[in-house]
Amino acid sequence: MRKNGSRLISIQQYRATDLFIFALILAAFELINFFAVTKWFADSALFTFSLMVPICVLIMMRWGWPAVLYAAGDGALYCLLLWLQYDGLELAFDWYRWLQYGLGNACIAVLLIYFRFVGKERVRGSALLSVLSVVIAWVAVMLGRAAFYSVCAGYNFGMAILDVLASDFLSLAVGIVVILIMRRLDGMFEDQKSYLKRVDRERKEKMRRDTFGDEPVEIDEESFNKIYRDNDIYL
């Protein structure tokens, strides 16, 4: 407990809280998307989109590999909702959907390689690289879904790719917009360990300035010569 009453938490507590909040956000958007398509606007909805990809890209930027579990969990939630909607009958003849959406979504793990070799700081600092991260994640998920759909259902792989791309193309556009907005918010699209270290450095720097006053101002040699001559200061 600090003197001013604020409470210090560990990095593990901060991480658990952050991941829990994102789990709620992901589940809420999946429920909204599902019921919007199947219940609320079933007769009038022309296009659908999911926020799974941009949310998982955010999580992966912030915490790394847990995003893969979130993507797989989102796919499992979708299949569970389908199963409940059809009173369990959907599971009997469409069991492969669990693999298609669960393991297919988990193919977003490819983005870990991208972050590893390009570097999270470079991705965060570039709008183009940030957009590319969404594209890679989306393509990986679509190919993963198509692959499992093709293998499990005996469907032509090329047609399976066309089907999944056509059904979820709007999600790519929405995902790009979401990430471009999030990267402009301080600390949102940033590795959280790096973010906390940066905030701590800024806090310590502010405390140092409050204690000792403003930092000395460097004066270039030309300006210095204008005010200093023969050991005399011209005021």
JSON list of C-alpha atoms in Angstrom, two decimals:
[
{"chain": "A", "resi": 1, "resn": "MET", "atom": "CA", "xyz": [0.00, 0.00, 0.00]},
{"chain": "A", "resi": 2, "resn": "ARG", "atom": "CA", "xyz": [1.38, 3.42, -0.93]},
{"chain": "A", "resi": 3, "resn": "LYS", "atom": "CA", "xyz": [1.21, 6.46, 1.28]},
{"chain": "A", "resi": 4, "resn": "ASN", "atom": "CA", "xyz": [-1.51, 8.04, -0.84]},
{"chain": "A", "resi": 5, "resn": "GLY", "atom": "CA", "xyz": [-3.71, 4.96, -0.48]},
{"chain": "A", "resi": 6, "resn": "SER", "atom": "CA", "xyz": [-3.17, 3.47, -3.93]},
{"chain": "A", "resi": 7, "resn": "ARG", "atom": "CA", "xyz": [-2.44, -0.25, -4.08]},
{"chain": "A", "resi": 8, "resn": "LEU", "atom": "CA", "xyz": [0.56, -1.82, -5.76]},
{"chain": "A", "resi": 9, "resn": "ILE", "atom": "CA", "xyz": [-0.09, -5.02, -7.72]},
{"chain": "A", "resi": 10, "resn": "SER", "atom": "CA", "xyz": [2.33, -7.55, -9.14]},
{"chain": "A", "resi": 11, "resn": "ILE", "atom": "CA", "xyz": [2.92, -8.13, -12.84]},
{"chain": "A", "resi": 12, "resn": "GLN", "atom": "CA", "xyz": [1.17, -11.50, -12.47]},
{"chain": "A", "resi": 13, "resn": "GLN", "atom": "CA", "xyz": [-1.95, -9.85, -11.02]},
{"chain": "A", "resi": 14, "resn": "TYR", "atom": "CA", "xyz": [-1.92, -7.19, -13.72]},
{"chain": "A", "resi": 15, "resn": "ARG", "atom": "CA", "xyz": [-1.55, -9.85, -16.41]},
{"chain": "A", "resi": 16, "resn": "ALA", "atom": "CA", "xyz": [-4.35, -12.01, -15.00]},
{"chain": "A", "resi": 17, "resn": "THR", "atom": "CA", "xyz": [-6.69, -9.01, -14.75]},
{"chain": "A", "resi": 18, "resn": "ASP", "atom": "CA", "xyz": [-5.87, -7.84, -18.26]},
{"chain": "A", "resi": 19, "resn": "LEU", "atom": "CA", "xyz": [-6.40, -11.29, -19.77]},
{"chain": "A", "resi": 20, "resn": "PHE", "atom": "CA", "xyz": [-9.65, -11.74, -17.85]},
{"chain": "A", "resi": 21, "resn": "ILE", "atom": "CA", "xyz": [-11.00, -8.45, -19.20]},
{"chain": "A", "resi": 22, "resn": "PHE", "atom": "CA", "xyz": [-10.08, -9.42, -22.76]},
{"chain": "A", "resi": 23, "resn": "ALA", "atom": "CA", "xyz": [-11.75, -12.81, -22.26]},
{"chain": "A", "resi": 24, "resn": "LEU", "atom": "CA", "xyz": [-14.98, -11.05, -21.32]},
{"chain": "A", "resi": 25, "resn": "ILE", "atom": "CA", "xyz": [-14.68, -8.67, -24.28]},
{"chain": "A", "resi": 26, "resn": "LEU", "atom": "CA", "xyz": [-14.04, -11.52, -26.72]},
{"chain": "A", "resi": 27, "resn": "ALA", "atom": "CA", "xyz": [-16.93, -13.59, -25.37]},
{"chain": "A", "resi": 28, "resn": "ALA", "atom": "CA", "xyz": [-19.29, -10.61, -25.40]},
{"chain": "A", "resi": 29, "resn": "PHE", "atom": "CA", "xyz": [-18.54, -9.75, -29.03]},
{"chain": "A", "resi": 30, "resn": "GLU", "atom": "CA", "xyz": [-18.90, -13.40, -30.07]},
{"chain": "A", "resi": 31, "resn": "LEU", "atom": "CA", "xyz": [-22.31, -13.60, -28.39]},
{"chain": "A", "resi": 32, "resn": "ILE", "atom": "CA", "xyz": [-23.44, -10.34, -29.98]},
{"chain": "A", "resi": 33, "resn": "ASN", "atom": "CA", "xyz": [-22.25, -11.44, -33.41]},
{"chain": "A", "resi": 34, "resn": "PHE", "atom": "CA", "xyz": [-23.88, -14.86, -33.12]},
{"chain": "A", "resi": 35, "resn": "PHE", "atom": "CA", "xyz": [-27.28, -13.66, -31.98]},
{"chain": "A", "resi": 36, "resn": "ALA", "atom": "CA", "xyz": [-27.26, -10.76, -34.43]},
{"chain": "A", "resi": 37, "resn": "VAL", "atom": "CA", "xyz": [-26.89, -13.21, -37.30]},
{"chain": "A", "resi": 38, "resn": "THR", "atom": "CA", "xyz": [-29.11, -16.03, -36.04]},
{"chain": "A", "resi": 39, "resn": "LYS", "atom": "CA", "xyz": [-31.79, -14.16, -34.07]},
{"chain": "A", "resi": 40, "resn": "TRP", "atom": "CA", "xyz": [-31.99, -10.38, -34.25]},
{"chain": "A", "resi": 41, "resn": "PHE", "atom": "CA", "xyz": [-31.25, -9.74, -37.94]},
{"chain": "A", "resi": 42, "resn": "ALA", "atom": "CA", "xyz": [-31.51, -13.25, -39.35]},
{"chain": "A", "resi": 43, "resn": "ASP", "atom": "CA", "xyz": [-33.72, -12.15, -42.26]},
{"chain": "A", "resi": 44, "resn": "SER", "atom": "CA", "xyz": [-32.03, -8.87, -43.12]},
{"chain": "A", "resi": 45, "resn": "ALA", "atom": "CA", "xyz": [-28.30, -9.27, -42.38]},
{"chain": "A", "resi": 46, "resn": "LEU", "atom": "CA", "xyz": [-26.36, -9.14, -45.64]},
{"chain": "A", "resi": 47, "resn": "PHE", "atom": "CA", "xyz": [-22.87, -9.18, -44.14]},
{"chain": "A", "resi": 48, "resn": "THR", "atom": "CA", "xyz": [-21.35, -10.46, -40.91]},
{"chain": "A", "resi": 49, "resn": "PHE", "atom": "CA", "xyz": [-18.02, -9.89, -39.27]},
{"chain": "A", "resi": 50, "resn": "SER", "atom": "CA", "xyz": [-16.12, -11.09, -36.23]},
{"chain": "A", "resi": 51, "resn": "LEU", "atom": "CA", "xyz": [-13.74, -9.19, -33.96]},
{"chain": "A", "resi": 52, "resn": "MET", "atom": "CA", "xyz": [-11.89, -12.36, -32.97]},
{"chain": "A", "resi": 53, "resn": "VAL", "atom": "CA", "xyz": [-8.83, -11.62, -35.12]},
{"chain": "A", "resi": 54, "resn": "PRO", "atom": "CA", "xyz": [-8.14, -8.01, -34.02]},
{"chain": "A", "resi": 55, "resn": "ILE", "atom": "CA", "xyz": [-8.81, -8.84, -30.35]},
{"chain": "A", "resi": 56, "resn": "CYS", "atom": "CA", "xyz": [-6.45, -11.82, -30.48]},
{"chain": "A", "resi": 57, "resn": "VAL", "atom": "CA", "xyz": [-3.84, -9.74, -32.31]},
{"chain": "A", "resi": 58, "resn": "LEU", "atom": "CA", "xyz": [-4.08, -7.21, -29.47]},
{"chain": "A", "resi": 59, "resn": "ILE", "atom": "CA", "xyz": [-3.70, -9.96, -26.88]},
{"chain": "A", "resi": 60, "resn": "MET", "atom": "CA", "xyz": [-0.73, -11.43, -28.71]},
{"chain": "A", "resi": 61, "resn": "MET", "atom": "CA", "xyz": [0.96, -8.05, -28.90]},
{"chain": "A", "resi": 62, "resn": "ARG", "atom": "CA", "xyz": [0.35, -7.50, -25.19]},
{"chain": "A", "resi": 63, "resn": "TRP", "atom": "CA", "xyz": [1.05, -10.98, -23.77]},
{"chain": "A", "resi": 64, "resn": "GLY", "atom": "CA", "xyz": [2.13, -13.36, -26.53]},
{"chain": "A", "resi": 65, "resn": "TRP", "atom": "CA", "xyz": [1.03, -17.00, -26.75]},
{"chain": "A", "resi": 66, "resn": "PRO", "atom": "CA", "xyz": [-2.19, -16.84, -24.62]},
{"chain": "A", "resi": 67, "resn": "ALA", "atom": "CA", "xyz": [-3.82, -15.26, -27.69]},
{"chain": "A", "resi": 68, "resn": "VAL", "atom": "CA", "xyz": [-3.73, -18.69, -29.36]},
{"chain": "A", "resi": 69, "resn": "LEU", "atom": "CA", "xyz": [-5.88, -20.15, -26.56]},
{"chain": "A", "resi": 70, "resn": "TYR", "atom": "CA", "xyz": [-8.28, -17.22, -26.85]},
{"chain": "A", "resi": 71, "resn": "ALA", "atom": "CA", "xyz": [-8.67, -17.78, -30.59]},
{"chain": "A", "resi": 72, "resn": "ALA", "atom": "CA", "xyz": [-9.33, -21.50, -30.11]},
{"chain": "A", "resi": 73, "resn": "GLY", "atom": "CA", "xyz": [-11.72, -20.73, -27.26]},
{"chain": "A", "resi": 74, "resn": "ASP", "atom": "CA", "xyz": [-13.65, -18.29, -29.43]},
{"chain": "A", "resi": 75, "resn": "GLY", "atom": "CA", "xyz": [-14.08, -20.99, -32.06]},
{"chain": "A", "resi": 76, "resn": "ALA", "atom": "CA", "xyz": [-15.25, -23.48, -29.44]},
{"chain": "A", "resi": 77, "resn": "LEU", "atom": "CA", "xyz": [-17.74, -20.93, -28.10]},
{"chain": "A", "resi": 78, "resn": "TYR", "atom": "CA", "xyz": [-19.17, -20.43, -31.58]},
{"chain": "A", "resi": 79, "resn": "CYS", "atom": "CA", "xyz": [-19.60, -24.17, -32.04]},
{"chain": "A", "resi": 80, "resn": "LEU", "atom": "CA", "xyz": [-21.19, -24.49, -28.60]},
{"chain": "A", "resi": 81, "resn": "LEU", "atom": "CA", "xyz": [-23.71, -21.80, -29.47]},
{"chain": "A", "resi": 82, "resn": "LEU", "atom": "CA", "xyz": [-24.53, -23.61, -32.72]},
{"chain": "A", "resi": 83, "resn": "TRP", "atom": "CA", "xyz": [-24.97, -26.87, -30.83]},
{"chain": "A", "resi": 84, "resn": "LEU", "atom": "CA", "xyz": [-27.29, -25.27, -28.29]},
{"chain": "A", "resi": 85, "resn": "GLN", "atom": "CA", "xyz": [-29.29, -23.55, -31.01]},
{"chain": "A", "resi": 86, "resn": "TYR", "atom": "CA", "xyz": [-30.03, -26.86, -32.71]},
{"chain": "A", "resi": 87, "resn": "ASP", "atom": "CA", "xyz": [-30.59, -28.70, -29.41]},
{"chain": "A", "resi": 88, "resn": "GLY", "atom": "CA", "xyz": [-27.54, -30.86, -29.90]},
{"chain": "A", "resi": 89, "resn": "LEU", "atom": "CA", "xyz": [-28.46, -32.07, -33.39]},
{"chain": "A", "resi": 90, "resn": "GLU", "atom": "CA", "xyz": [-25.76, -29.93, -35.03]},
{"chain": "A", "resi": 91, "resn": "LEU", "atom": "CA", "xyz": [-23.08, -31.93, -33.22]},
{"chain": "A", "resi": 92, "resn": "ALA", "atom": "CA", "xyz": [-24.36, -35.18, -34.73]},
{"chain": "A", "resi": 93, "resn": "PHE", "atom": "CA", "xyz": [-23.78, -34.28, -38.37]},
{"chain": "A", "resi": 94, "resn": "ASP", "atom": "CA", "xyz": [-21.42, -31.30, -38.15]},
{"chain": "A", "resi": 95, "resn": "TRP", "atom": "CA", "xyz": [-18.86, -32.47, -35.59]},
{"chain": "A", "resi": 96, "resn": "TYR", "atom": "CA", "xyz": [-15.98, -31.28, -37.79]},
{"chain": "A", "resi": 97, "resn": "ARG", "atom": "CA", "xyz": [-16.94, -27.67, -37.09]},
{"chain": "A", "resi": 98, "resn": "TRP", "atom": "CA", "xyz": [-15.34, -28.04, -33.68]},
{"chain": "A", "resi": 99, "resn": "LEU", "atom": "CA", "xyz": [-12.03, -28.79, -35.40]},
{"chain": "A", "resi": 100, "resn": "GLN", "atom": "CA", "xyz": [-12.63, -26.24, -38.14]},
{"chain": "A", "resi": 101, "resn": "TYR", "atom": "CA", "xyz": [-13.21, -23.33, -35.78]},
{"chain": "A", "resi": 102, "resn": "GLY", "atom": "CA", "xyz": [-11.27, -24.50, -32.74]},
{"chain": "A", "resi": 103, "resn": "LEU", "atom": "CA", "xyz": [-8.01, -25.67, -34.32]},
{"chain": "A", "resi": 104, "resn": "GLY", "atom": "CA", "xyz": [-8.50, -23.49, -37.38]},
{"chain": "A", "resi": 105, "resn": "ASN", "atom": "CA", "xyz": [-8.59, -20.37, -35.22]},
{"chain": "A", "resi": 106, "resn": "ALA", "atom": "CA", "xyz": [-5.51, -21.62, -33.34]},
{"chain": "A", "resi": 107, "resn": "CYS", "atom": "CA", "xyz": [-3.53, -21.23, -36.57]},
{"chain": "A", "resi": 108, "resn": "ILE", "atom": "CA", "xyz": [-3.26, -17.58, -35.57]},
{"chain": "A", "resi": 109, "resn": "ALA", "atom": "CA", "xyz": [-0.13, -18.86, -33.79]},
{"chain": "A", "resi": 110, "resn": "VAL", "atom": "CA", "xyz": [1.68, -18.10, -37.06]},
{"chain": "A", "resi": 111, "resn": "LEU", "atom": "CA", "xyz": [1.64, -14.47, -35.95]},
{"chain": "A", "resi": 112, "resn": "LEU", "atom": "CA", "xyz": [4.01, -15.35, -33.07]},
{"chain": "A", "resi": 113, "resn": "ILE", "atom": "CA", "xyz": [6.69, -16.03, -35.69]},
{"chain": "A", "resi": 114, "resn": "TYR", "atom": "CA", "xyz": [6.03, -12.67, -37.32]},
{"chain": "A", "resi": 115, "resn": "PHE", "atom": "CA", "xyz": [6.33, -10.82, -34.01]},
{"chain": "A", "resi": 116, "resn": "ARG", "atom": "CA", "xyz": [9.45, -12.81, -33.13]},
{"chain": "A", "resi": 117, "resn": "PHE", "atom": "CA", "xyz": [11.39, -11.96, -36.29]},
{"chain": "A", "resi": 118, "resn": "VAL", "atom": "CA", "xyz": [10.10, -8.48, -37.03]},
{"chain": "A", "resi": 119, "resn": "GLY", "atom": "CA", "xyz": [9.93, -7.36, -33.40]},
{"chain": "A", "resi": 120, "resn": "LYS", "atom": "CA", "xyz": [6.94, -6.06, -31.51]},
{"chain": "A", "resi": 121, "resn": "GLU", "atom": "CA", "xyz": [8.39, -2.57, -31.18]},
{"chain": "A", "resi": 122, "resn": "ARG", "atom": "CA", "xyz": [8.86, -2.26, -34.94]},
{"chain": "A", "resi": 123, "resn": "VAL", "atom": "CA", "xyz": [5.34, -3.52, -35.57]},
{"chain": "A", "resi": 124, "resn": "ARG", "atom": "CA", "xyz": [3.88, -1.15, -32.99]},
{"chain": "A", "resi": 125, "resn": "GLY", "atom": "CA", "xyz": [5.73, 1.81, -34.44]},
{"chain": "A", "resi": 126, "resn": "SER", "atom": "CA", "xyz": [4.64, 1.24, -38.03]},
{"chain": "A", "resi": 127, "resn": "ALA", "atom": "CA", "xyz": [1.08, 1.49, -39.32]},
{"chain": "A", "resi": 128, "resn": "LEU", "atom": "CA", "xyz": [1.98, -0.68, -42.31]},
{"chain": "A", "resi": 129, "resn": "LEU", "atom": "CA", "xyz": [3.50, -3.44, -40.16]},
{"chain": "A", "resi": 130, "resn": "SER", "atom": "CA", "xyz": [0.53, -3.24, -37.80]},
{"chain": "A", "resi": 131, "resn": "VAL", "atom": "CA", "xyz": [-1.88, -3.73, -40.70]},
{"chain": "A", "resi": 132, "resn": "LEU", "atom": "CA", "xyz": [0.29, -6.58, -41.97]},
{"chain": "A", "resi": 133, "resn": "SER", "atom": "CA", "xyz": [-0.03, -8.32, -38.60]},
{"chain": "A", "resi": 134, "resn": "VAL", "atom": "CA", "xyz": [-3.83, -8.34, -38.97]},
{"chain": "A", "resi": 135, "resn": "VAL", "atom": "CA", "xyz": [-3.60, -9.62, -42.54]},
{"chain": "A", "resi": 136, "resn": "ILE", "atom": "CA", "xyz": [-1.24, -12.45, -41.52]},
{"chain": "A", "resi": 137, "resn": "ALA", "atom": "CA", "xyz": [-3.46, -13.44, -38.60]},
{"chain": "A", "resi": 138, "resn": "TRP", "atom": "CA", "xyz": [-6.62, -13.39, -40.71]},
{"chain": "A", "resi": 139, "resn": "VAL", "atom": "CA", "xyz": [-5.11, -15.36, -43.59]},
{"chain": "A", "resi": 140, "resn": "ALA", "atom": "CA", "xyz": [-3.67, -17.95, -41.16]},
{"chain": "A", "resi": 141, "resn": "VAL", "atom": "CA", "xyz": [-7.07, -18.42, -39.53]},
{"chain": "A", "resi": 142, "resn": "MET", "atom": "CA", "xyz": [-8.89, -18.68, -42.87]},
{"chain": "A", "resi": 143, "resn": "LEU", "atom": "CA", "xyz": [-6.42, -21.21, -44.24]},
{"chain": "A", "resi": 144, "resn": "GLY", "atom": "CA", "xyz": [-6.60, -23.19, -41.01]},
{"chain": "A", "resi": 145, "resn": "ARG", "atom": "CA", "xyz": [-10.38, -23.32, -41.11]},
{"chain": "A", "resi": 146, "resn": "ALA", "atom": "CA", "xyz": [-10.36, -24.29, -44.79]},
{"chain": "A", "resi": 147, "resn": "ALA", "atom": "CA", "xyz": [-7.80, -27.04, -44.19]},
{"chain": "A", "resi": 148, "resn": "PHE", "atom": "CA", "xyz": [-9.72, -28.68, -41.34]},
{"chain": "A", "resi": 149, "resn": "TYR", "atom": "CA", "xyz": [-13.02, -28.27, -43.19]},
{"chain": "A", "resi": 150, "resn": "SER", "atom": "CA", "xyz": [-11.54, -29.90, -46.28]},
{"chain": "A", "resi": 151, "resn": "VAL", "atom": "CA", "xyz": [-9.95, -32.81, -44.43]},
{"chain": "A", "resi": 152, "resn": "CYS", "atom": "CA", "xyz": [-12.82, -33.56, -42.04]},
{"chain": "A", "resi": 153, "resn": "ALA", "atom": "CA", "xyz": [-15.71, -33.01, -44.44]},
{"chain": "A", "resi": 154, "resn": "GLY", "atom": "CA", "xyz": [-14.01, -34.37, -47.56]},
{"chain": "A", "resi": 155, "resn": "TYR", "atom": "CA", "xyz": [-14.51, -31.05, -49.32]},
{"chain": "A", "resi": 156, "resn": "ASN", "atom": "CA", "xyz": [-12.30, -29.67, -52.09]},
{"chain": "A", "resi": 157, "resn": "PHE", "atom": "CA", "xyz": [-9.59, -27.52, -50.46]},
{"chain": "A", "resi": 158, "resn": "GLY", "atom": "CA", "xyz": [-9.74, -24.81, -53.11]},
{"chain": "A", "resi": 159, "resn": "MET", "atom": "CA", "xyz": [-13.49, -24.47, -52.76]},
{"chain": "A", "resi": 160, "resn": "ALA", "atom": "CA", "xyz": [-13.17, -24.54, -48.99]},
{"chain": "A", "resi": 161, "resn": "ILE", "atom": "CA", "xyz": [-10.77, -21.58, -49.12]},
{"chain": "A", "resi": 162, "resn": "LEU", "atom": "CA", "xyz": [-13.16, -19.63, -51.35]},
{"chain": "A", "resi": 163, "resn": "ASP", "atom": "CA", "xyz": [-16.04, -20.39, -49.00]},
{"chain": "A", "resi": 164, "resn": "VAL", "atom": "CA", "xyz": [-14.30, -19.21, -45.83]},
{"chain": "A", "resi": 165, "resn": "LEU", "atom": "CA", "xyz": [-12.79, -16.15, -47.50]},
{"chain": "A", "resi": 166, "resn": "ALA", "atom": "CA", "xyz": [-16.14, -15.06, -48.91]},
{"chain": "A", "resi": 167, "resn": "SER", "atom": "CA", "xyz": [-17.96, -15.61, -45.62]},
{"chain": "A", "resi": 168, "resn": "ASP", "atom": "CA", "xyz": [-15.54, -13.66, -43.44]},
{"chain": "A", "resi": 169, "resn": "PHE", "atom": "CA", "xyz": [-13.87, -11.09, -45.69]},
{"chain": "A", "resi": 170, "resn": "LEU", "atom": "CA", "xyz": [-15.51, -8.15, -43.90]},
{"chain": "A", "resi": 171, "resn": "SER", "atom": "CA", "xyz": [-13.79, -9.24, -40.68]},
{"chain": "A", "resi": 172, "resn": "LEU", "atom": "CA", "xyz": [-10.42, -8.38, -42.25]},
{"chain": "A", "resi": 173, "resn": "ALA", "atom": "CA", "xyz": [-11.45, -4.82, -43.05]},
{"chain": "A", "resi": 174, "resn": "VAL", "atom": "CA", "xyz": [-12.96, -4.30, -39.59]},
{"chain": "A", "resi": 175, "resn": "GLY", "atom": "CA", "xyz": [-9.89, -5.84, -37.95]},
{"chain": "A", "resi": 176, "resn": "ILE", "atom": "CA", "xyz": [-7.55, -3.45, -39.76]},
{"chain": "A", "resi": 177, "resn": "VAL", "atom": "CA", "xyz": [-9.60, -0.44, -38.64]},
{"chain": "A", "resi": 178, "resn": "VAL", "atom": "CA", "xyz": [-9.66, -1.66, -35.03]},
{"chain": "A", "resi": 179, "resn": "ILE", "atom": "CA", "xyz": [-5.89, -2.17, -34.86]},
{"chain": "A", "resi": 180, "resn": "LEU", "atom": "CA", "xyz": [-5.17, 1.21, -36.49]},
{"chain": "A", "resi": 181, "resn": "ILE", "atom": "CA", "xyz": [-7.31, 2.84, -33.81]},
{"chain": "A", "resi": 182, "resn": "MET", "atom": "CA", "xyz": [-5.84, 0.81, -30.92]},
{"chain": "A", "resi": 183, "resn": "ARG", "atom": "CA", "xyz": [-2.25, 1.57, -31.88]},
{"chain": "A", "resi": 184, "resn": "ARG", "atom": "CA", "xyz": [-2.93, 5.28, -31.43]},
{"chain": "A", "resi": 185, "resn": "LEU", "atom": "CA", "xyz": [-3.97, 4.75, -27.80]},
{"chain": "A", "resi": 186, "resn": "ASP", "atom": "CA", "xyz": [-1.03, 4.84, -25.42]},
{"chain": "A", "resi": 187, "resn": "GLY", "atom": "CA", "xyz": [-0.12, 1.36, -24.20]},
{"chain": "A", "resi": 188, "resn": "MET", "atom": "CA", "xyz": [-2.94, -0.52, -25.94]},
{"chain": "A", "resi": 189, "resn": "PHE", "atom": "CA", "xyz": [-1.08, -2.04, -28.89]},
{"chain": "A", "resi": 190, "resn": "GLU", "atom": "CA", "xyz": [2.17, -2.61, -27.02]},
{"chain": "A", "resi": 191, "resn": "ASP", "atom": "CA", "xyz": [3.95, -5.42, -25.23]},
{"chain": "A", "resi": 192, "resn": "GLN", "atom": "CA", "xyz": [2.83, -4.89, -21.65]},
{"chain": "A", "resi": 193, "resn": "LYS", "atom": "CA", "xyz": [6.15, -5.74, -20.02]},
{"chain": "A", "resi": 194, "resn": "SER", "atom": "CA", "xyz": [7.82, -3.09, -22.17]},
{"chain": "A", "resi": 195, "resn": "TYR", "atom": "CA", "xyz": [4.93, -0.72, -21.50]},
{"chain": "A", "resi": 196, "resn": "LEU", "atom": "CA", "xyz": [5.19, -1.09, -17.71]},
{"chain": "A", "resi": 197, "resn": "LYS", "atom": "CA", "xyz": [8.95, -0.56, -17.84]},
{"chain": "A", "resi": 198, "resn": "ARG", "atom": "CA", "xyz": [8.44, 2.57, -19.95]},
{"chain": "A", "resi": 199, "resn": "VAL", "atom": "CA", "xyz": [5.82, 3.94, -17.58]},
{"chain": "A", "resi": 200, "resn": "ASP", "atom": "CA", "xyz": [8.09, 3.24, -14.61]},
{"chain": "A", "resi": 201, "resn": "ARG", "atom": "CA", "xyz": [10.99, 5.07, -16.28]},
{"chain": "A", "resi": 202, "resn": "GLU", "atom": "CA", "xyz": [8.75, 8.06, -17.01]},
{"chain": "A", "resi": 203, "resn": "ARG", "atom": "CA", "xyz": [7.48, 8.05, -13.42]},
{"chain": "A", "resi": 204, "resn": "LYS", "atom": "CA", "xyz": [11.01, 8.00, -12.02]},
{"chain": "A", "resi": 205, "resn": "GLU", "atom": "CA", "xyz": [12.07, 10.75, -14.42]},
{"chain": "A", "resi": 206, "resn": "LYS", "atom": "CA", "xyz": [9.17, 12.90, -13.31]},
{"chain": "A", "resi": 207, "resn": "MET", "atom": "CA", "xyz": [10.06, 12.31, -9.65]},
{"chain": "A", "resi": 208, "resn": "ARG", "atom": "CA", "xyz": [13.67, 13.27, -10.37]},
{"chain": "A", "resi": 209, "resn": "ARG", "atom": "CA", "xyz": [12.59, 16.48, -12.04]},
{"chain": "A", "resi": 210, "resn": "ASP", "atom": "CA", "xyz": [10.24, 17.29, -9.18]},
{"chain": "A", "resi": 211, "resn": "THR", "atom": "CA", "xyz": [13.11, 16.81, -6.74]},
{"chain": "A", "resi": 212, "resn": "PHE", "atom": "CA", "xyz": [15.91, 18.61, -8.53]},
{"chain": "A", "resi": 213, "resn": "GLY", "atom": "CA", "xyz": [14.04, 20.95, -10.81]},
{"chain": "A", "resi": 214, "resn": "ASP", "atom": "CA", "xyz": [14.21, 21.07, -14.57]},
{"chain": "A", "resi": 215, "resn": "GLU", "atom": "CA", "xyz": [16.99, 19.28, -16.37]},
{"chain": "A", "resi": 216, "resn": "PRO", "atom": "CA", "xyz": [19.97, 21.44, -17.50]},
{"chain": "A", "resi": 217, "resn": "VAL", "atom": "CA", "xyz": [19.46, 22.89, -20.95]},
{"chain": "A", "resi": 218, "resn": "GLU", "atom": "CA", "xyz": [22.25, 22.20, -23.41]},
{"chain": "A", "resi": 219, "resn": "ILE", "atom": "CA", "xyz": [23.42, 25.30, -25.29]},
{"chain": "A", "resi": 220, "resn": "ASP", "atom": "CA", "xyz": [25.24, 24.85, -28.56]},
{"chain": "A", "resi": 221, "resn": "GLU", "atom": "CA", "xyz": [28.71, 26.39, -28.99]},
{"chain": "A", "resi": 222, "resn": "GLU", "atom": "CA", "xyz": [27.55, 29.17, -31.31]},
{"chain": "A", "resi": 223, "resn": "SER", "atom": "CA", "xyz": [24.92, 30.38, -28.87]},
{"chain": "A", "resi": 224, "resn": "PHE", "atom": "CA", "xyz": [27.35, 30.06, -25.98]},
{"chain": "A", "resi": 225, "resn": "ASN", "atom": "CA", "xyz": [29.92, 32.25, -27.71]},
{"chain": "A", "resi": 226, "resn": "LYS", "atom": "CA", "xyz": [27.34, 34.99, -28.13]},
{"chain": "A", "resi": 227, "resn": "ILE", "atom": "CA", "xyz": [26.86, 35.37, -24.39]},
{"chain": "A", "resi": 228, "resn": "TYR", "atom": "CA", "xyz": [30.34, 34.48, -23.18]},
{"chain": "A", "resi": 229, "resn": "ARG", "atom": "CA", "xyz": [33.45, 36.43, -24.12]},
{"chain": "A", "resi": 230, "resn": "ASP", "atom": "CA", "xyz": [36.72, 36.82, -22.23]},
{"chain": "A", "resi": 231, "resn": "ASN", "atom": "CA", "xyz": [35.23, 35.23, -19.11]},
{"chain": "A", "resi": 232, "resn": "ASP", "atom": "CA", "xyz": [32.48, 37.91, -19.03]},
{"chain": "A", "resi": 233, "resn": "ILE", "atom": "CA", "xyz": [28.77, 37.14, -19.26]},
{"chain": "A", "resi": 234, "resn": "TYR", "atom": "CA", "xyz": [26.81, 39.73, -21.28]},
{"chain": "A", "resi": 235, "resn": "LEU", "atom": "CA", "xyz": [23.36, 40.09, -19.80]}
]
